[in-house]
Coordinates of C-alpha atoms in Angstrom, one line a residue:
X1 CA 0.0 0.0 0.0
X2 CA 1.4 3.9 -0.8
X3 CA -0.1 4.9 2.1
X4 CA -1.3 8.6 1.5
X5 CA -4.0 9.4 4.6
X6 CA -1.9 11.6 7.1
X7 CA 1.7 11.7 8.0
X8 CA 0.6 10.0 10.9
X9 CA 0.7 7.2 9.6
X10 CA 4.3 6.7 9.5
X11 CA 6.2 3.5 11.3
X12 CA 9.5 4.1 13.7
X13 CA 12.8 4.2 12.6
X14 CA 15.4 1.4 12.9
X15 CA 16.4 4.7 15.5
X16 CA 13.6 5.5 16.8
X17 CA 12.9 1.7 18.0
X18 CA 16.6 1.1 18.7
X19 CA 16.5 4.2 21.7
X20 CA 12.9 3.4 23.0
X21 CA 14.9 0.0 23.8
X22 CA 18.2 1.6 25.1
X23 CA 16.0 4.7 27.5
X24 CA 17.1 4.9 30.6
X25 CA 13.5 5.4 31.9
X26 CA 12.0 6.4 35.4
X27 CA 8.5 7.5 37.0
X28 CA 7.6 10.2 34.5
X29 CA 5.1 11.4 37.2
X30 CA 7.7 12.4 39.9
X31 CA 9.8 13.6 37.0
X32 CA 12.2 11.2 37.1
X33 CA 12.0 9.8 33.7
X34 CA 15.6 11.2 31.9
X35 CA 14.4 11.1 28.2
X36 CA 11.1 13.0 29.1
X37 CA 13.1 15.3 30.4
X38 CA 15.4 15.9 28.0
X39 CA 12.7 16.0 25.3
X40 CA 10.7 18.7 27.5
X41 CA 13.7 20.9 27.9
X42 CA 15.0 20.4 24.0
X43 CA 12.0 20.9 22.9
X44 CA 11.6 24.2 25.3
X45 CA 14.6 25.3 23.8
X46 CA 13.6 24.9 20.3
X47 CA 10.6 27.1 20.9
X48 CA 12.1 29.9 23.2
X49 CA 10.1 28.8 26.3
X50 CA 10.8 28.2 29.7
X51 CA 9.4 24.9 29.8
X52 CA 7.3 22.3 28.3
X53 CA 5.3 19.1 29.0
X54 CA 5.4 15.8 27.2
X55 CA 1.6 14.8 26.4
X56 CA 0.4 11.7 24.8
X57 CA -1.1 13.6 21.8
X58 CA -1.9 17.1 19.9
X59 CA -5.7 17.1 21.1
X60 CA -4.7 16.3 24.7
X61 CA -2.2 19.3 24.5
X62 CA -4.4 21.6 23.0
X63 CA -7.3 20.7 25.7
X64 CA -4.6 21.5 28.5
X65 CA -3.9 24.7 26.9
X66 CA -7.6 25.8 26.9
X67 CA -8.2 24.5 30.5
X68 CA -4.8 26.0 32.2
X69 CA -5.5 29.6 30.2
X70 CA -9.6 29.5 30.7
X71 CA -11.9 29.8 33.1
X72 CA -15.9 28.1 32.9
X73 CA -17.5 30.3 31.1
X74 CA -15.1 31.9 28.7
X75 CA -15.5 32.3 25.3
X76 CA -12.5 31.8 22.9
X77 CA -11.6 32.5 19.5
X78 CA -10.3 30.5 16.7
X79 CA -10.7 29.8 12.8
X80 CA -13.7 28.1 11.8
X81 CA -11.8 24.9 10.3
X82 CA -9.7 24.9 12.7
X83 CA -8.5 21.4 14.5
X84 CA -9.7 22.6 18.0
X85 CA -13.0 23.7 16.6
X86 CA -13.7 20.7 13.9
X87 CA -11.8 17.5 15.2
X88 CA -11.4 17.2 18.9
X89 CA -14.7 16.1 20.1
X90 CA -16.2 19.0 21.3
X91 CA -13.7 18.7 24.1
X92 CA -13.2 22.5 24.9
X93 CA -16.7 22.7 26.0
X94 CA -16.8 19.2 27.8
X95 CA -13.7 19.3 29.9
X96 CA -13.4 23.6 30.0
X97 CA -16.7 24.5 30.3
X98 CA -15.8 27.4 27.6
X99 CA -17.8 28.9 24.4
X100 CA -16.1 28.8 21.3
X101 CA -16.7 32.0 19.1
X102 CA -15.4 31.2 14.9
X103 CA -14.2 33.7 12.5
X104 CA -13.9 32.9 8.7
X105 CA -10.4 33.0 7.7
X106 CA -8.4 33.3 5.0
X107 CA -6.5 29.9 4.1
X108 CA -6.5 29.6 7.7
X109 CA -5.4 33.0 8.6
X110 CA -7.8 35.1 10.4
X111 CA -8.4 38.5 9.8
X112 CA -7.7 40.8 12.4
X113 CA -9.7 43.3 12.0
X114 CA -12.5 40.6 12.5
X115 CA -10.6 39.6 15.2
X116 CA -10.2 42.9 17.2
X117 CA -13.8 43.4 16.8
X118 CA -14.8 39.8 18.4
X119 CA -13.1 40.4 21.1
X120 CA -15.9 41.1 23.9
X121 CA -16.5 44.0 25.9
X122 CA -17.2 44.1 29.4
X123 CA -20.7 43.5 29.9
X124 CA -22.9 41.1 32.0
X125 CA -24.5 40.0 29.2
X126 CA -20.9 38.5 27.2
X127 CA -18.9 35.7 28.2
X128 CA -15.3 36.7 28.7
X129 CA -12.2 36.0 25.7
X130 CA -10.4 34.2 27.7
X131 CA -7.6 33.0 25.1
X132 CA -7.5 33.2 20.5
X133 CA -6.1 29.9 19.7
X134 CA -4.3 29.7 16.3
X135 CA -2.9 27.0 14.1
X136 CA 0.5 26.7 11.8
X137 CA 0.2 25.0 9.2
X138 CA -3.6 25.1 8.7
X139 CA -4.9 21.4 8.5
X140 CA -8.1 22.2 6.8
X141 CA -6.6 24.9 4.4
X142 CA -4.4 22.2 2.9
X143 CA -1.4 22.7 4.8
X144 CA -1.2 26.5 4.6
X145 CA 1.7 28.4 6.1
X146 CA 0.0 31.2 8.6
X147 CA 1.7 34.3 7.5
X148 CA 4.1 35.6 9.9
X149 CA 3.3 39.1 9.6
X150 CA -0.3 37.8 10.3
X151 CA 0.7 36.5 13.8
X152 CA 2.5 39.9 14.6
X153 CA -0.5 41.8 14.3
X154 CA -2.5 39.4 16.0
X155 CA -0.1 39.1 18.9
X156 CA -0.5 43.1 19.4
X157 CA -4.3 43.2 19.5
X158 CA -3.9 40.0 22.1
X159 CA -1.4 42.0 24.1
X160 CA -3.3 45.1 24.1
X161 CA -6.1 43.3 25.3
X162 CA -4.5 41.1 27.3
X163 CA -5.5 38.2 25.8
X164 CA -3.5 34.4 25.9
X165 CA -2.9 33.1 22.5
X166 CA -2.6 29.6 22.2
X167 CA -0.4 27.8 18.7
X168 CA -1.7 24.6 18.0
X169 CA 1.5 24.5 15.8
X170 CA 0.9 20.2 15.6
X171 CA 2.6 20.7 12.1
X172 CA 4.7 24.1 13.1
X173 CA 8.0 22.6 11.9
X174 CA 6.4 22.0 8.3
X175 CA 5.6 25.7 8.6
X176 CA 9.4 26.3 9.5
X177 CA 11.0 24.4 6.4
X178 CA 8.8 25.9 4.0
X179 CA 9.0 29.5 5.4
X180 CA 12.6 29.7 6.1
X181 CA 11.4 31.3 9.7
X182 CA 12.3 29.4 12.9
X183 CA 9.6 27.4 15.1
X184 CA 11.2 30.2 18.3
X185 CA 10.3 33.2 16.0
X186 CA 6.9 32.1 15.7
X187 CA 6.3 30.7 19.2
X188 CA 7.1 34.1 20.3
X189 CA 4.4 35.2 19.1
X190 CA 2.3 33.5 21.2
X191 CA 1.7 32.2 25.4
X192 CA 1.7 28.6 24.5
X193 CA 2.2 26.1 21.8
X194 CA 1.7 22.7 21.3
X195 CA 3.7 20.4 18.5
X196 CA 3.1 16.9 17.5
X197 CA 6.0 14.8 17.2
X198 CA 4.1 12.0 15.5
X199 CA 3.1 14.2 12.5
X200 CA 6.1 14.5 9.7
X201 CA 8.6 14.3 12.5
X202 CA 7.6 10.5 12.5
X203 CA 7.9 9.6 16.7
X204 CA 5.5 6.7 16.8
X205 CA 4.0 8.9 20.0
X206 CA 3.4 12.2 21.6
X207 CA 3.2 15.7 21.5
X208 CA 5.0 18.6 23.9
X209 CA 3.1 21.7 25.1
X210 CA 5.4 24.6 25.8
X211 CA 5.1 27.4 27.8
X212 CA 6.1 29.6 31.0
X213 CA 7.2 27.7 33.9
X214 CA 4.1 29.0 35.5
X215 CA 2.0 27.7 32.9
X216 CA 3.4 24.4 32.4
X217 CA 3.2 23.7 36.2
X218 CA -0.9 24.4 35.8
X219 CA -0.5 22.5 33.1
X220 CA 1.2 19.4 34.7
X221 CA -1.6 19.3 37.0
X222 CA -4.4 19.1 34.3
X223 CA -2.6 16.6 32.3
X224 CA -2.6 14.5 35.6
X225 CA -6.9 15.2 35.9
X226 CA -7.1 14.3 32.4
X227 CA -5.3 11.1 32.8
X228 CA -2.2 11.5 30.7
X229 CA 0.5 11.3 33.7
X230 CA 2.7 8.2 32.0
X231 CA 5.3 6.3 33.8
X232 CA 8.3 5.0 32.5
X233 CA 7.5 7.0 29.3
X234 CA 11.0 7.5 28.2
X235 CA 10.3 4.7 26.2
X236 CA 8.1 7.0 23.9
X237 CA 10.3 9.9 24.4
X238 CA 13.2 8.9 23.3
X239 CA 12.1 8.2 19.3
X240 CA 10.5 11.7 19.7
X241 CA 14.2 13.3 20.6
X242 CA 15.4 11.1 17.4
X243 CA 13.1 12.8 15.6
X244 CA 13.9 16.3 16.1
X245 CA 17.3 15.0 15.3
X246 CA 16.8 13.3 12.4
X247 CA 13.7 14.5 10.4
X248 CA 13.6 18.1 10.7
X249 CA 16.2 19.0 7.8
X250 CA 14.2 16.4 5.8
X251 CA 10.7 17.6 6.0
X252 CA 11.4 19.6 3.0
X253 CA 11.4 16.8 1.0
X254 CA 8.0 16.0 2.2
X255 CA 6.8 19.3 0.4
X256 CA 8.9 18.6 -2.6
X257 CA 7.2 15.0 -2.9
X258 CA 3.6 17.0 -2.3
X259 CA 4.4 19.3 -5.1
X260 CA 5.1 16.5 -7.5
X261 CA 1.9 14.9 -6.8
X262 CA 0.1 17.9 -7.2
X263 CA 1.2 18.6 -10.3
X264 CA 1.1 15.2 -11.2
X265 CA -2.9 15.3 -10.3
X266 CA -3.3 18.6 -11.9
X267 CA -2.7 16.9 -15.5
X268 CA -5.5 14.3 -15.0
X269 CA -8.6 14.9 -16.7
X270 CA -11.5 16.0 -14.0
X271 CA -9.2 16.6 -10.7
X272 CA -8.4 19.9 -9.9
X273 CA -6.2 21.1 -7.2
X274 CA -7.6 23.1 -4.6
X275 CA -5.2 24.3 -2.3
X276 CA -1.7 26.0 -2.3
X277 CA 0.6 23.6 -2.0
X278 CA 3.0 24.6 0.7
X279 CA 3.9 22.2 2.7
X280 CA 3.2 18.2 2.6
X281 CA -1.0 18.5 2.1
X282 CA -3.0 17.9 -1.1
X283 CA -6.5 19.1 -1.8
X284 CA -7.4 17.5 -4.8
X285 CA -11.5 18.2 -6.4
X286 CA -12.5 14.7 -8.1
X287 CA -16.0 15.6 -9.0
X288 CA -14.5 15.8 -12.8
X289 CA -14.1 12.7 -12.7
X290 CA -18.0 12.0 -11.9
X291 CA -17.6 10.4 -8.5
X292 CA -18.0 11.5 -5.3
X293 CA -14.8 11.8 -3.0
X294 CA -15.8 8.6 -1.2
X295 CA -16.4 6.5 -4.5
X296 CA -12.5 8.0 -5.7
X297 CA -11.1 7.2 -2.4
X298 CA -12.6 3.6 -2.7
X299 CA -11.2 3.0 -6.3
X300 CA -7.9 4.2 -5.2
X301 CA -7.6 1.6 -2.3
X302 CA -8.5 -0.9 -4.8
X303 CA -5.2 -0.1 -6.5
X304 CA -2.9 -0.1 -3.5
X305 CA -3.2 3.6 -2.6
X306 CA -4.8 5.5 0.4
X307 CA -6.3 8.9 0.7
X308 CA -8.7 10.8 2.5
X309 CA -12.2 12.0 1.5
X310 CA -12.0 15.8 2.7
X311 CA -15.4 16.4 2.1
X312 CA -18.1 15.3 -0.9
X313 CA -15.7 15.7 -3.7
X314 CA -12.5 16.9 -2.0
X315 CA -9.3 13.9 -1.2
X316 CA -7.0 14.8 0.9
X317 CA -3.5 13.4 0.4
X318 CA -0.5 14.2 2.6
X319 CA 3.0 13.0 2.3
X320 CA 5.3 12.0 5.0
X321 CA 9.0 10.1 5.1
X322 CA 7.2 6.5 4.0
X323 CA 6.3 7.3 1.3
X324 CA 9.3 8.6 -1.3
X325 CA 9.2 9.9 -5.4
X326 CA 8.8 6.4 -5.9
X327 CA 5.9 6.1 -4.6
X328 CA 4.6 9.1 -5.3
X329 CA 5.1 8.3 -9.3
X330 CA 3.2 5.4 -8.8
X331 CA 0.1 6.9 -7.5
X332 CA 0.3 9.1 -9.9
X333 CA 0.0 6.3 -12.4
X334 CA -2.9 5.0 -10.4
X335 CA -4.9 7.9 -10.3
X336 CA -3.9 8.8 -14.2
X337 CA -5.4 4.9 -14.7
X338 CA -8.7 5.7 -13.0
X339 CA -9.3 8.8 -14.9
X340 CA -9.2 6.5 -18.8
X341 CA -12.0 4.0 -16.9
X342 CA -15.5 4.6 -17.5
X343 CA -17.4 5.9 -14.9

């Protein structure tokens, strides 16, 4: 199978598996593990911040964010595709007890002018903004890099309203090789940000949320509550600090490979690209093609290649360290095979 759903989707190294066998491990919960550790400080460091906390995974980091920054009854802000809005169960309002409040963005980006004016005033009536929450790259946009220059003036209406903002920056290293700006100078820009190891990076497990010492202390507690204090989890730490080592550099091959297949898809008769391709995401409209997203997803698996249905004519394919030019050329020749079949 070329294996084209997510990037999370790829296996460990020969690396990765070798130092989850070698950690020296210890009771992550009394902070005694050494790899968590050093992940949480290298990964601290990376970003600018004074600390960080090794969760399981993106959605449980993001949660903690919203629940150490918020208080019940809070309203917060975020894109209207966004992952915290669209794919984590609701969770914000379950476990935080807070309203979320969506703006329409631009390939992910929102406007802040439409921002600024969200923002509630004091009134009885009006639920506090208690934190924005943000995203880099933009999932549901296709992978789309969040301008820089669109954080900056975000940060400054957050700061003059004194106002948290929260990165869900699970692919923020994609948004680093393709923009040439380092994963610090965009953390900066924001309280606290969470990024997923398992995503391109290719750690078979977790996620670190970074922030103040103060913050990550609150946040230690909650990730207790929610039940993600692990034990000897240096075991799972240890491929993640492989990772940073290892598969960083090389995510910008991962966008070169997504270019190739998008222009590879652009050629074929009824699919039409719908995204920018930036990073390693493909949005790809089959309804040319005179099947529904579902049907084209179906045919594919039939020969040997996955994807996602994105929505009734929209696949989503992403590519990720499995799956090299090889294997890209081959899909290609799948999908260039489906379009000569009748319908």
């Amino acid at each position: 199978m070329i294996d084209l759903r997510s990037d999370t989707v790829t296996e460990p190294s020969e690396a990765m598996r070798k130092a989850a066998y070698e950690a020296e491990v210890g009771d992550d919960v009394y902070g005694e593990d050494p790899a968590v550790n050093e992940l949480e400080e290298t990964v601290a460091d990376l970003l600018g911040k004074e600390a960080a906390l090794f969760v399981p995974s993106g959605t449980q980091g993001n949660q903690i964010a919203v629940l150490s920054h918020c208080n019940p009854g809070n309203e917060i802000i975020l894109e209207e595709e966004s992952h915290i809005f669209l794919y984590e169960g609701a969770a914000t309002s379950i476990f935080a007890g807070v309203q979320t409040r969506t703006l329409k963005g631009q390939r992910g980006a929102i406007c802040p002018e439409g921002l600024a004016a969200a923002i509630r005033k004091d009134d009885i009536h009006f639920p506090e903004t208690g934190l924005i929450c943000l995203e880099n790259t933009h999932n549901k946009a296709g992978g789309a890099v969040i301008p820089i220059e669109n954080m900056m003036v975000i940060a400054q209406i957050a700061r003059e309203h004194r106002i948290p903002i929260h990165l869900d920056g699970a692919r923020l290293f994609n948004a680093s090789a393709a923009s040439g700006i380092s994963v610090a100078k965009y953390a900066q820009l924001t309280d606290t940000v969470q990024v997923c190891l398992s995503k391109g990076l290719g750690a078979p497990v977790g996620s670190v949320l970074a922030g103040s010492k103060v913050f990550i202390d609150k946040a230690r507690k909650w990730r207790k509550r929610l039940g993600g204090g692990m034990r000897q989890a240096g075991i799972l730490a240890a491929p993640g600090l492989v990772a940073l080592r290892e598969n960083v550099e090389r995510l910008a091959d991962d966008h070169e490979n997504a270019k190739l297949l998008a222009d590879g898809l652009a050629e074929i008769d009824g699919i039409e690209i719908m995204n920018k391709v930036e990073t390693n995401i493909v949005l790809a409209d089959v309804q040319g093609t005179g099947v529904t997203a579902d049907a084209y997803v179906q045919l594919l698996k039939e020969q040997q290649v996955l994807a996602n249905a994105f929505g009734p004519y929209s696949v989503r394919f992403v590519t990720h360290y499995d799956v090299g030019k090889g294997a890209i050329k081959k899909a290609l020749a799948v999908a260039s095979s489906l379009s000569k079949q009748p319908n």
